[in-house]
mmCIF file of C-alpha atoms in Angstrom:
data_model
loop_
_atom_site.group_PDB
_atom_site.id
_atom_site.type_symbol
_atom_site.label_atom_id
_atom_site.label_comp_id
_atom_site.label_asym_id
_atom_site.label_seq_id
_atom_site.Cartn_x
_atom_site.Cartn_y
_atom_site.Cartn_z
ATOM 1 C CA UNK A 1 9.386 -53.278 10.421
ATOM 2 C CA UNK A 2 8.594 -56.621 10.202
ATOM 3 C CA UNK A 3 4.801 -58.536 10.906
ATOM 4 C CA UNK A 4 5.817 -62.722 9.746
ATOM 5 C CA UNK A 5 2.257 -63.093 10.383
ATOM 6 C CA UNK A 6 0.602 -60.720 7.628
ATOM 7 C CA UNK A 7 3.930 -61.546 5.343
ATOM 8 C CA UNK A 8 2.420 -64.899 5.403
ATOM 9 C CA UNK A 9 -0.937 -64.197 4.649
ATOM 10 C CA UNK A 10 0.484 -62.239 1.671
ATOM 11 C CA UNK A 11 2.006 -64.951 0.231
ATOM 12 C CA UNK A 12 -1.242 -67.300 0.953
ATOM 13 C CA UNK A 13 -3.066 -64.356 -1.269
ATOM 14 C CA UNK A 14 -0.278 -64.301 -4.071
ATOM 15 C CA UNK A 15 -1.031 -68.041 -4.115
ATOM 16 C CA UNK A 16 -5.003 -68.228 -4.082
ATOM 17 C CA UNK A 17 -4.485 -65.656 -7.318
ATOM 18 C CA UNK A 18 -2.009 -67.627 -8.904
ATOM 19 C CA UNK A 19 -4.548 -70.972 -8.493
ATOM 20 C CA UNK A 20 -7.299 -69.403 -9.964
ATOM 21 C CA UNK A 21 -4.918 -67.906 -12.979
ATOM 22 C CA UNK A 22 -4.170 -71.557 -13.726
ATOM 23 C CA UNK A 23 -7.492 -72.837 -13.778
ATOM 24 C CA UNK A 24 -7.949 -70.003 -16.677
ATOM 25 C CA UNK A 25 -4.828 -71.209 -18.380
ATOM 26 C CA UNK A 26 -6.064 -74.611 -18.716
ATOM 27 C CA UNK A 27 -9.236 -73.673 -20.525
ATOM 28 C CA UNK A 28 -7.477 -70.845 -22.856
ATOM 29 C CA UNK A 29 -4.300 -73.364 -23.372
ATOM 30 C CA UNK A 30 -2.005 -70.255 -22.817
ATOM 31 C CA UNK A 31 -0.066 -69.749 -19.761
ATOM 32 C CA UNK A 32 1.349 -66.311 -20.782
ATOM 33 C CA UNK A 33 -1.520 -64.800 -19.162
ATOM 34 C CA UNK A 34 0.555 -64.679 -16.189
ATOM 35 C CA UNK A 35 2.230 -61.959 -17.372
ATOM 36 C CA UNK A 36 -0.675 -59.970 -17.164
ATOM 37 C CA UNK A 37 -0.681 -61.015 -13.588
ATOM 38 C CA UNK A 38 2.532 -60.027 -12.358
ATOM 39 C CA UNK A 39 1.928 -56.739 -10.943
ATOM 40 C CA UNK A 40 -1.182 -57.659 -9.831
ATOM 41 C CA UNK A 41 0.232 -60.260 -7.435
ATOM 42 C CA UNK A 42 2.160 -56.940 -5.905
ATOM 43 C CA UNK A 43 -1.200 -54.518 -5.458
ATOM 44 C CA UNK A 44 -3.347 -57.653 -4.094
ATOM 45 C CA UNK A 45 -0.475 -58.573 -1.443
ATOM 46 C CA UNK A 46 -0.527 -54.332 -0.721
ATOM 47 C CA UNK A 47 -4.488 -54.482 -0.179
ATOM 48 C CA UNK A 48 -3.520 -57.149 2.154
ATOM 49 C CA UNK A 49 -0.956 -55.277 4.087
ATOM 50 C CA UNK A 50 -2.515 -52.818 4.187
ATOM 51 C CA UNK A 51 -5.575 -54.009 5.735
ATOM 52 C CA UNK A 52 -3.717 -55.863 8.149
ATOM 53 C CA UNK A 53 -1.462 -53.044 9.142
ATOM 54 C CA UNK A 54 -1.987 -52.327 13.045
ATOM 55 C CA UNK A 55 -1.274 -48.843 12.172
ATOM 56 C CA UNK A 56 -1.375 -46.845 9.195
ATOM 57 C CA UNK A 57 0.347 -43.524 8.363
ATOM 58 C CA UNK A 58 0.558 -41.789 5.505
ATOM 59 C CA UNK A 59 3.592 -43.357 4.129
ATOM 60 C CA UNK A 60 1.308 -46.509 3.945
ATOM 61 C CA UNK A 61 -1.467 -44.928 1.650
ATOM 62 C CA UNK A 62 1.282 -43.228 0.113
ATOM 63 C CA UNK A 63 2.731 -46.166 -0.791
ATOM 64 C CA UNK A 64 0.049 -48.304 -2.043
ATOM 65 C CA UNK A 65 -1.374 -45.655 -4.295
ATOM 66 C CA UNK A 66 1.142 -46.011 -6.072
ATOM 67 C CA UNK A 67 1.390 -49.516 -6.701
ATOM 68 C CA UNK A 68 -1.868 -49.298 -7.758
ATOM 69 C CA UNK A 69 -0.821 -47.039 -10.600
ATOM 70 C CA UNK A 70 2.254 -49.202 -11.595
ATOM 71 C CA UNK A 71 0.504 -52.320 -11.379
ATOM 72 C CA UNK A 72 -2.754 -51.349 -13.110
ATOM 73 C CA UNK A 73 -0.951 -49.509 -15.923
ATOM 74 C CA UNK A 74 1.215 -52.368 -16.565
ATOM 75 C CA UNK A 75 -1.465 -55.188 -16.671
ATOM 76 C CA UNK A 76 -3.620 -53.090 -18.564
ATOM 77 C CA UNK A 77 -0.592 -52.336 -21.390
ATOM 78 C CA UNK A 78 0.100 -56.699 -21.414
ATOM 79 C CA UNK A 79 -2.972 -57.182 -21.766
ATOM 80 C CA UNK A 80 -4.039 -55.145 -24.685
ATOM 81 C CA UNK A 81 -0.469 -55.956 -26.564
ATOM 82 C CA UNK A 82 -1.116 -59.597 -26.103
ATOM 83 C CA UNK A 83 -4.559 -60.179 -26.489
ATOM 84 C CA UNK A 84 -5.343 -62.439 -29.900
ATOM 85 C CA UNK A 85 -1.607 -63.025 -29.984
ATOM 86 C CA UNK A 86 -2.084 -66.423 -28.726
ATOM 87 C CA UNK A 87 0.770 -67.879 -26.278
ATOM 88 C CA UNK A 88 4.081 -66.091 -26.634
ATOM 89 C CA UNK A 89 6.478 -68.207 -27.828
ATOM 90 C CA UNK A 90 9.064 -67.851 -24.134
ATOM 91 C CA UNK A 91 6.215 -69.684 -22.970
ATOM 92 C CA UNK A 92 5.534 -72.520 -25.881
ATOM 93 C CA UNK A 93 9.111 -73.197 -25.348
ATOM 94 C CA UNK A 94 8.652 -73.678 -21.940
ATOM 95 C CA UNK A 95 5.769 -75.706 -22.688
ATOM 96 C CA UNK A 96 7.671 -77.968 -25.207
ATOM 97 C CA UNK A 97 10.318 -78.911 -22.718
ATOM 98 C CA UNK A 98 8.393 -79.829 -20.250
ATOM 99 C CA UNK A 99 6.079 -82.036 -22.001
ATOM 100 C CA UNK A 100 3.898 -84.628 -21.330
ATOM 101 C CA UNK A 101 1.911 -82.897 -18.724
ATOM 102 C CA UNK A 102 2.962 -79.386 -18.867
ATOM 103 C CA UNK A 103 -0.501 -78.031 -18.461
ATOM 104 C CA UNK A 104 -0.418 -79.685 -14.788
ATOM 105 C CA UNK A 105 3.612 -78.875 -14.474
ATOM 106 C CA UNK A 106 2.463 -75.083 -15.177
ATOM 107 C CA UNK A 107 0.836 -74.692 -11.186
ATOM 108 C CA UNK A 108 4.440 -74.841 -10.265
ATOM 109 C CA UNK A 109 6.490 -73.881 -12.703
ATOM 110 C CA UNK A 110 4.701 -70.607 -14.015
ATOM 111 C CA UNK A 111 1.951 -69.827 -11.557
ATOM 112 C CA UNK A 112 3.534 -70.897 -8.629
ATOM 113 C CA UNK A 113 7.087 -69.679 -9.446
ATOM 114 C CA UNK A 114 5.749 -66.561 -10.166
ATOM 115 C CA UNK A 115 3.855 -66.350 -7.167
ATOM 116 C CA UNK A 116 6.435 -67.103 -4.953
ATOM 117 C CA UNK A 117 9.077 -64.960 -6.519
ATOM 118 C CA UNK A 118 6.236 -61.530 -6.245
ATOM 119 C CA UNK A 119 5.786 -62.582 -2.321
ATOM 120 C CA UNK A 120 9.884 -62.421 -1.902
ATOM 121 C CA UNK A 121 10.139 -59.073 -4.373
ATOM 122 C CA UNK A 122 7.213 -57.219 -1.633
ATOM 123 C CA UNK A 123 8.835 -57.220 1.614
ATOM 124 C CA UNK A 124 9.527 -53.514 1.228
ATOM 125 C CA UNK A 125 6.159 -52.865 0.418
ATOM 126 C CA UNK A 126 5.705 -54.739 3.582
ATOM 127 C CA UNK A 127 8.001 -52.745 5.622
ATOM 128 C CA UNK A 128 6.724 -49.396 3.848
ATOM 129 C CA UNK A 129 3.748 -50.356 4.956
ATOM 130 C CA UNK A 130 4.011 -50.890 8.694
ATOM 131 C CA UNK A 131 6.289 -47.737 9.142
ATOM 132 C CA UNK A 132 4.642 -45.260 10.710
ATOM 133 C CA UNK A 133 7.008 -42.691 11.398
ATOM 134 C CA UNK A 134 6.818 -39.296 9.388
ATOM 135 C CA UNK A 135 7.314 -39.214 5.760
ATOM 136 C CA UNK A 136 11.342 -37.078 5.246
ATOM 137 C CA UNK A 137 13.956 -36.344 2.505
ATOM 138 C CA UNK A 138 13.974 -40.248 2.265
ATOM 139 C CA UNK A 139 10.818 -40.584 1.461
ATOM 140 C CA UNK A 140 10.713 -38.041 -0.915
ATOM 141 C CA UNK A 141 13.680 -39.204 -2.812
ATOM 142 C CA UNK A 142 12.272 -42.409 -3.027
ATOM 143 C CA UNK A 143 9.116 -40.981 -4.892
ATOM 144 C CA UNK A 144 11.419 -38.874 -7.416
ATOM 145 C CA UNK A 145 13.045 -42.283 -8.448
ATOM 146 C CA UNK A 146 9.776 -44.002 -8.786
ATOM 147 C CA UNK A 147 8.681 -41.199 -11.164
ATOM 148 C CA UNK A 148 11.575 -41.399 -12.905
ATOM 149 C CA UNK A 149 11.221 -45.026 -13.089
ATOM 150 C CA UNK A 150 7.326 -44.893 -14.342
ATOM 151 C CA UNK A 151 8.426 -42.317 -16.883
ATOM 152 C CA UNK A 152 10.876 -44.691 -18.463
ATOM 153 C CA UNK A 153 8.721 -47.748 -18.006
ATOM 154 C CA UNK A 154 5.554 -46.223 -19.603
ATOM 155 C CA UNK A 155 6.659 -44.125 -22.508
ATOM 156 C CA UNK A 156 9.150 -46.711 -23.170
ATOM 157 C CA UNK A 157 6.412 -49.102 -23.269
ATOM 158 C CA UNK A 158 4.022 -46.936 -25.478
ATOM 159 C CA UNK A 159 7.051 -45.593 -28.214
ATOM 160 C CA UNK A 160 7.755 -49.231 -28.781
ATOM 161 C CA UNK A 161 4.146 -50.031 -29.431
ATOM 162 C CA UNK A 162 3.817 -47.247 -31.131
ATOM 163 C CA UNK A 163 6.647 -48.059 -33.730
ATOM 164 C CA UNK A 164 5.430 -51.471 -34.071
ATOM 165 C CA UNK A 165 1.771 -50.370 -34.946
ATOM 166 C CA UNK A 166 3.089 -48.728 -38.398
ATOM 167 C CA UNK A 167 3.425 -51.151 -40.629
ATOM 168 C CA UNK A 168 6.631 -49.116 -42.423
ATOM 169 C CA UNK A 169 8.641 -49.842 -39.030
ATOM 170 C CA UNK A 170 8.031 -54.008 -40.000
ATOM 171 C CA UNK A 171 11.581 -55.676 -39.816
ATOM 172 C CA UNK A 172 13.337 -52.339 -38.495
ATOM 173 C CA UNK A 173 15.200 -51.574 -35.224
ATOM 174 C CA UNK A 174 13.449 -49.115 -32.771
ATOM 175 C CA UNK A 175 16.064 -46.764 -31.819
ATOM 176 C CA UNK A 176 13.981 -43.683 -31.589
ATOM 177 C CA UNK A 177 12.868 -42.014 -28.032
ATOM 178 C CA UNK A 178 13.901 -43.425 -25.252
ATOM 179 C CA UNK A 179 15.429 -46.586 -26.892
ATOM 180 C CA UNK A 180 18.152 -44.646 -28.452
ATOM 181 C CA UNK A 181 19.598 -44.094 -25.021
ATOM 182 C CA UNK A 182 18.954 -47.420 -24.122
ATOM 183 C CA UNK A 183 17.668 -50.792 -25.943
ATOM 184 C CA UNK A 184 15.234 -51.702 -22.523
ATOM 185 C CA UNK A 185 14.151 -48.287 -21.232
ATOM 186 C CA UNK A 186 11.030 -50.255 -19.512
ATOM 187 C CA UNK A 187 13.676 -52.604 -17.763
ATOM 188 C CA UNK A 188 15.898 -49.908 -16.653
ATOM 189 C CA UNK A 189 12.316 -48.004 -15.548
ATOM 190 C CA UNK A 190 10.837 -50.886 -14.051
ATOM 191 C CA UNK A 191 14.287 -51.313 -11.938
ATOM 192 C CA UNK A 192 13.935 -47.500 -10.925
ATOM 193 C CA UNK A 193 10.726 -48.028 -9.799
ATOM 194 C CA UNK A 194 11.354 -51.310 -7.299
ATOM 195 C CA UNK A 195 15.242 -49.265 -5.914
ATOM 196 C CA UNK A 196 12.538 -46.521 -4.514
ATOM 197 C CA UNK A 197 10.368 -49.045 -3.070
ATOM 198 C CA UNK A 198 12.865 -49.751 -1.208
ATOM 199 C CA UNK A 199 13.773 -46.405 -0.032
ATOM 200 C CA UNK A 200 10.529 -46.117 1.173
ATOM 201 C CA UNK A 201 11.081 -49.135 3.076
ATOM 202 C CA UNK A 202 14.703 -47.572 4.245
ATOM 203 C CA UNK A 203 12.772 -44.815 5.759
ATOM 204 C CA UNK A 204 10.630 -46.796 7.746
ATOM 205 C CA UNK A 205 13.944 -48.669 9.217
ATOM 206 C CA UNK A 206 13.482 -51.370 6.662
ATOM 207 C CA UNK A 207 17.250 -51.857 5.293
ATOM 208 C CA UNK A 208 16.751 -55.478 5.179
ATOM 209 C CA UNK A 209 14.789 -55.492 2.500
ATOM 210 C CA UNK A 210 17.274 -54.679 -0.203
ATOM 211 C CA UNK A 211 16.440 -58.211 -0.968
ATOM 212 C CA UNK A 212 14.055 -56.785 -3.176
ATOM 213 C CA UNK A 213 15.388 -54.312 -5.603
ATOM 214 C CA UNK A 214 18.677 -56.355 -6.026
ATOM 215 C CA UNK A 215 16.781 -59.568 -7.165
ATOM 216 C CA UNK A 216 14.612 -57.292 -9.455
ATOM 217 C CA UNK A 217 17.728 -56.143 -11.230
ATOM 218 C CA UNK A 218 19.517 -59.487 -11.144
ATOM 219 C CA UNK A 219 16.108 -61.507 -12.655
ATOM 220 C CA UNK A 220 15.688 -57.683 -15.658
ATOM 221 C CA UNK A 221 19.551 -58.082 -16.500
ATOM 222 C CA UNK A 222 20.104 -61.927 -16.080
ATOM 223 C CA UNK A 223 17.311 -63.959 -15.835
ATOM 224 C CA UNK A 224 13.328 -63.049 -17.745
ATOM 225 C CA UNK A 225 14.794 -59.372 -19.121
ATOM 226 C CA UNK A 226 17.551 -57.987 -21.048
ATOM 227 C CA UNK A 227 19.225 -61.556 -21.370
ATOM 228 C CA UNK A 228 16.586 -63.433 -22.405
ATOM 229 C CA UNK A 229 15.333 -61.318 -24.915
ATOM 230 C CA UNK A 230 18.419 -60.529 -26.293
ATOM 231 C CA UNK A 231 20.013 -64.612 -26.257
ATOM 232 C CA UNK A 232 19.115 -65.064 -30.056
ATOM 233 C CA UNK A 233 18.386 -61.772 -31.490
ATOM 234 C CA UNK A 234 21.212 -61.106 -33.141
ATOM 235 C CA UNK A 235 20.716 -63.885 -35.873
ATOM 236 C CA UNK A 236 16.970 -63.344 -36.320
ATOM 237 C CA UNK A 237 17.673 -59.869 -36.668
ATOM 238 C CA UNK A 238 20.950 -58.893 -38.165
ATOM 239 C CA UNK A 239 20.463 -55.447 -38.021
ATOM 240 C CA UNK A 240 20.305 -55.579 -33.861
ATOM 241 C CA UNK A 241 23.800 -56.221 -33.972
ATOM 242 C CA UNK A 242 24.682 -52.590 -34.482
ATOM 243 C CA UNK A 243 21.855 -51.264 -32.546
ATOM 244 C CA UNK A 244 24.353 -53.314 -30.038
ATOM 245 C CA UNK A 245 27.313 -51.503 -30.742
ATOM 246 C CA UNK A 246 25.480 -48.179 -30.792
ATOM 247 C CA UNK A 247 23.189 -48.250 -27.717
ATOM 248 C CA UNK A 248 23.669 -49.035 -23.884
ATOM 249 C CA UNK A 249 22.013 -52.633 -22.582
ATOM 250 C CA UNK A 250 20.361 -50.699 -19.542
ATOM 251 C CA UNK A 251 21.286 -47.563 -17.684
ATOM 252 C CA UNK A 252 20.994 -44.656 -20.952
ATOM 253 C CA UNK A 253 23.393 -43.182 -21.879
ATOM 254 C CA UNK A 254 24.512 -41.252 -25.335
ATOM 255 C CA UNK A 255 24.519 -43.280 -28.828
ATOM 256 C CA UNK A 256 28.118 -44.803 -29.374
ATOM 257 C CA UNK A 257 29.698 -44.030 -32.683
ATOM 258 C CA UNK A 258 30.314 -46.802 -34.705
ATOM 259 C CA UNK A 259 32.362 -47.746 -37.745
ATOM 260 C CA UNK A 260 30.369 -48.002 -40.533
ATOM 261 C CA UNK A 261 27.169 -45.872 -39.859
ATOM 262 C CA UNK A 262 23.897 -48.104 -40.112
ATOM 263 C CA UNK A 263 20.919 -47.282 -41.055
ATOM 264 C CA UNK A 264 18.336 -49.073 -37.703
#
């Protein structure tokens, strides 16, 4: 199921939001707020397929309560770890290569990047949205995985704040919870999550949009996730190394035995 005409006026919304996000930047000086908006981007375009659905059925509602949850949670949990933190430093490095004139280089390369990149990731909340056929096993596998995948992303995302808030955890590892099965349990949930998008799409006939999931994945694994967090960590925090050798990047898995037993 495919409607080029309300895709479009998707990505027209993604980009009116993105606008007005800049125009904040400029007066806080911080671009990171973006962050904040990325899942936002995905339950605005929703609202607008939805609304500009022909027909709805209940995979449609089904569909966008649920990025409602994911998207609300998330901004809500980036927002409150962020706020008073000033701009994260990914983004005053960003900032520092692109200077003179960053703060007008940011409509394109933050904003606009980012707004583009959310209209290409919701085509099969597109196609979920415009198939009206009745929910099956499909369907209902694809909500199992997105459970799964809010489980991870959310208690992932609360342990780790969690650790950080006691002030005995300050230069250790967190290996505890989830992350000892895993160093980016919120990556491999947030993943989970955008695969059963797409089955929902799958059951409405939209295979096409694989698209999606697979460039979520590539961009958590290669691109703003597990790589880039991970490119210098090792030598501003030593004892990462054998959290490393002990613990699986992405999909969890048992603790590896290493030689030498560290204390994370």
């Amino acid at each position: 199921m495919f409607d080029l005409n309300l895709y479009l006026a998707g990505l027209g919304a993604a980009i009116g939001m993105g606008l007005g996000a800049w125009l904040v930047s400029l007066k806080l000086n911080d671009v990171s707020i973006v962050d904040s908006l990325w899942s936002l981007f995905f339950l605005l375009m929703a609202a607008v397929f939805l609304s500009g659905a022909p027909e709805v059925g209940e995979r449609a509602y089904l569909v966008f309560f649920l990025v409602t949850l994911w998207a609300v949670r998330l901004s809500v949990f980036i927002t409150k770890r962020n706020w008073g933190h000033g701009e994260d430093r990914r983004y005053q490095a960003i900032r520092a290569e692109n200077e003179p004139g960053f703060r007008w280089k940011s409509l394109y390369i933050v904003f606009g990047l980012q707004a583009i990149l959310a209209w290409i990731i919701a085509l099969p909340l597109l196609a979920a949205t415009l198939g009206t056929n009745p929910l099956g096993w499909l369907d209902y596998a694809a909500l199992s995985l997105w459970l799964i995948g809010l489980f991870f992303e959310a208690v992932g995302d609360q342990q780790l704040a969690d650790f950080k808030a006691r002030p005995e955890n300050k230069g250790k590892v967190m290996d505890q919870g989830l992350w000892r099965y895993t160093r980016h349990p919120n990556y491999f949930g947030e993943a989970c999550i955008w695969w059963g998008y797409f089955l929902f799409a799958l059951a409405a006939g939209g295979w096409w949009t694989i698209v999606s999931p697979v460039l979520m994945t590539f961009l958590l694994l290669r691109v703003s996730g597990v790589a880039l967090l991970e490119k210098d960590i090792g030598e501003r925090r030593p004892a990462y190394r054998d959290y490393i050798a002990q613990t699986n990047a992405f999909f969890p898995g048992p603790p590896r035995q290493v030689r030498g037993d560290s204390n994370l």
